[in-house]
C-alpha positions as a Python dict, from the first residue, in 0.01 Angstrom:
ca = {
    (1, 'M'): (0, 0, 0),
    (2, 'T'): (-355, 135, 9),
    (3, 'M'): (-621, -101, -108),
    (4, 'L'): (-975, -23, -205),
    (5, 'S'): (-1252, -213, -29),
    (6, 'D'): (-1476, -427, -245),
    (7, 'D'): (-1758, -170, -206),
    (8, 'E'): (-1527, 117, -308),
    (9, 'R'): (-1400, -80, -607),
    (10, 'R'): (-1755, -162, -724),
    (11, 'F'): (-1862, 201, -675),
    (12, 'L'): (-1571, 321, -890),
    (13, 'A'): (-1648, 54, -1151),
    (14, 'Q'): (-1999, 197, -1184),
    (15, 'S'): (-1877, 558, -1194),
    (16, 'R'): (-1822, 685, -1546),
    (17, 'V'): (-1677, 1023, -1448),
    (18, 'A'): (-1468, 1153, -1160),
    (19, 'H'): (-1320, 1492, -1076),
    (20, 'L'): (-945, 1550, -1063),
    (21, 'A'): (-831, 1820, -821),
    (22, 'T'): (-485, 1967, -868),
    (23, 'A'): (-319, 2278, -729),
    (24, 'D'): (-27, 2484, -849),
    (25, 'R'): (275, 2564, -632),
    (26, 'G'): (79, 2855, -484),
    (27, 'A'): (-201, 2615, -378),
    (28, 'V'): (-449, 2762, -627),
    (29, 'P'): (-697, 2476, -690),
    (30, 'H'): (-812, 2349, -1028),
    (31, 'V'): (-1081, 2081, -1069),
    (32, 'V'): (-1182, 1909, -1394),
    (33, 'P'): (-1407, 1613, -1480),
    (34, 'V'): (-1215, 1311, -1609),
    (35, 'C'): (-1256, 959, -1742),
    (36, 'F'): (-1044, 708, -1554),
    (37, 'A'): (-932, 348, -1514),
    (38, 'I'): (-776, 178, -1212),
    (39, 'D'): (-513, -94, -1216),
    (40, 'G'): (-368, -214, -887),
    (41, 'V'): (-287, 95, -680),
    (42, 'S'): (-278, 346, -967),
    (43, 'L'): (-555, 545, -1129),
    (44, 'Y'): (-502, 653, -1489),
    (45, 'I'): (-635, 952, -1684),
    (46, 'T'): (-550, 1020, -2047),
    (47, 'I'): (-547, 1346, -2234),
    (48, 'D'): (-796, 1282, -2512),
    (49, 'E'): (-872, 1461, -2838),
    (50, 'K'): (-1173, 1661, -2726),
    (51, 'P'): (-1121, 2033, -2801),
    (52, 'K'): (-864, 2188, -2568),
    (53, 'R'): (-641, 2493, -2577),
    (54, 'G'): (-330, 2294, -2663),
    (55, 'L'): (-153, 2016, -2475),
    (56, 'R'): (-3, 2232, -2199),
    (57, 'L'): (-316, 2192, -1989),
    (58, 'K'): (-346, 2350, -1646),
    (59, 'R'): (-382, 2006, -1482),
    (60, 'L'): (-50, 1894, -1633),
    (61, 'R'): (129, 2214, -1536),
    (62, 'N'): (-9, 2184, -1182),
    (63, 'I'): (111, 1824, -1146),
    (64, 'E'): (459, 1929, -1257),
    (65, 'E'): (458, 2198, -986),
    (66, 'N'): (274, 2005, -715),
    (67, 'P'): (215, 1630, -761),
    (68, 'E'): (-35, 1596, -474),
    (69, 'V'): (-382, 1539, -619),
    (70, 'A'): (-727, 1413, -526),
    (71, 'V'): (-980, 1232, -742),
    (72, 'V'): (-1347, 1211, -639),
    (73, 'A'): (-1620, 996, -791),
    (74, 'D'): (-1965, 1061, -652),
    (75, 'R'): (-2325, 960, -697),
    (76, 'Y'): (-2608, 1204, -648),
    (77, 'D'): (-2966, 1089, -635),
    (78, 'E'): (-3290, 1258, -533),
    (79, 'D'): (-3322, 963, -296),
    (80, 'W'): (-3060, 1069, -45),
    (81, 'T'): (-3024, 714, 87),
    (82, 'R'): (-2830, 648, -237),
    (83, 'L'): (-2575, 932, -196),
    (84, 'G'): (-2212, 826, -188),
    (85, 'W'): (-1857, 916, -288),
    (86, 'V'): (-1505, 777, -301),
    (87, 'M'): (-1200, 1004, -281),
    (88, 'L'): (-853, 890, -379),
    (89, 'R'): (-555, 1099, -270),
    (90, 'G'): (-202, 1050, -390),
    (91, 'N'): (89, 1172, -593),
    (92, 'A'): (50, 1204, -968),
    (93, 'E'): (307, 1170, -1238),
    (94, 'I'): (285, 1232, -1608),
    (95, 'L'): (367, 934, -1830),
    (96, 'P'): (464, 1059, -2178),
    (97, 'R'): (531, 706, -2316),
    (98, 'G'): (645, 358, -2216),
    (99, 'T'): (503, 23, -2110),
    (100, 'E'): (289, 159, -1826),
    (101, 'H'): (164, 442, -2049),
    (102, 'D'): (60, 192, -2318),
    (103, 'R'): (-107, -41, -2065),
    (104, 'A'): (-299, 256, -1917),
    (105, 'Q'): (-418, 366, -2262),
    (106, 'A'): (-541, 10, -2331),
    (107, 'L'): (-731, 4, -1999),
    (108, 'L'): (-889, 340, -2075),
    (109, 'R'): (-992, 232, -2425),
    (110, 'A'): (-1148, -87, -2284),
    (111, 'R'): (-1352, 120, -2037),
    (112, 'Y'): (-1446, 403, -2277),
    (113, 'P'): (-1511, 285, -2635),
    (114, 'Q'): (-1521, 651, -2745),
    (115, 'L'): (-1141, 654, -2707),
    (116, 'L'): (-1104, 387, -2976),
    (117, 'A'): (-1165, 651, -3244),
    (118, 'M'): (-909, 891, -3093),
    (119, 'A'): (-534, 895, -3155),
    (120, 'I'): (-436, 894, -2788),
    (121, 'E'): (-121, 681, -2825),
    (122, 'S'): (103, 988, -2826),
    (123, 'R'): (-93, 1175, -2558),
    (124, 'P'): (31, 1182, -2198),
    (125, 'V'): (-128, 976, -1923),
    (126, 'I'): (-168, 1099, -1567),
    (127, 'A'): (-87, 819, -1322),
    (128, 'V'): (-217, 880, -970),
    (129, 'R'): (-38, 660, -716),
    (130, 'I'): (-317, 602, -465),
    (131, 'G'): (-194, 678, -115),
    (132, 'R'): (-519, 721, 74),
    (133, 'V'): (-880, 621, 14),
    (134, 'L'): (-1174, 796, 180),
    (135, 'S'): (-1539, 716, 121),
    (136, 'W'): (-1879, 810, 251),
    (137, 'G'): (-2242, 719, 209),
    (138, 'N'): (-2415, 434, 37),
    (139, 'L'): (-2159, 271, -189),
    (140, 'T'): (-2367, -44, -239),
    (141, 'A'): (-2690, 97, -385),
    (142, 'P'): (-2770, -87, -707),
    (143, 'D'): (-2679, 98, -1021),
    (144, 'W'): (-2855, 100, -1359),
    (145, 'R'): (-2570, -87, -1531),
    (146, 'E'): (-2531, -461, -1505),
    (147, 'G'): (-2223, -676, -1528),
    (148, 'P'): (-1853, -597, -1496),
    (149, 'V'): (-1712, -270, -1624),
    (150, 'P'): (-1370, -290, -1793),
    (151, 'G'): (-1087, -72, -1664),
    (152, 'V'): (-1138, -117, -1291),
    (153, 'D'): (-957, -431, -1184),
    (154, 'S'): (-1060, -688, -927),
    (155, 'G'): (-806, -567, -672),
    (156, 'D'): (-493, -748, -778),
    (157, 'A'): (-195, -517, -744),
    (158, 'R'): (59, -555, -1023),
}
């Protein structure tokens, strides 16, 4: 079981957006920005109501063809002593419904209040089973937000 270090967990808690990289069976890459929440050793991404070209999104089709994914959260700053990133690699699965799906949606809504106004209950959730964690740079630079951020747990696997 891969565990995040305290610095990696705090960095992810302060990150509001990450980038999900998927590839189809032909290894053609596809990268999209995503909102996320982490619980134990899984990272969750929901399909929200923002305008899309239907629910058969490229990221979902890619995961069905090739479940290996990467998720990167990074911080850029003009002060390069503050640069840093965390990459999570693992296998993804699509959760159409169920207990884990519902728990993931609740975590995401707690982290992103914008989701409270969206009917995401029937939308799929991408669950990334974290297999490897890589990080680089200054993960401990103070951020502009204070206090705990919901949706990124304290490290207790469930």
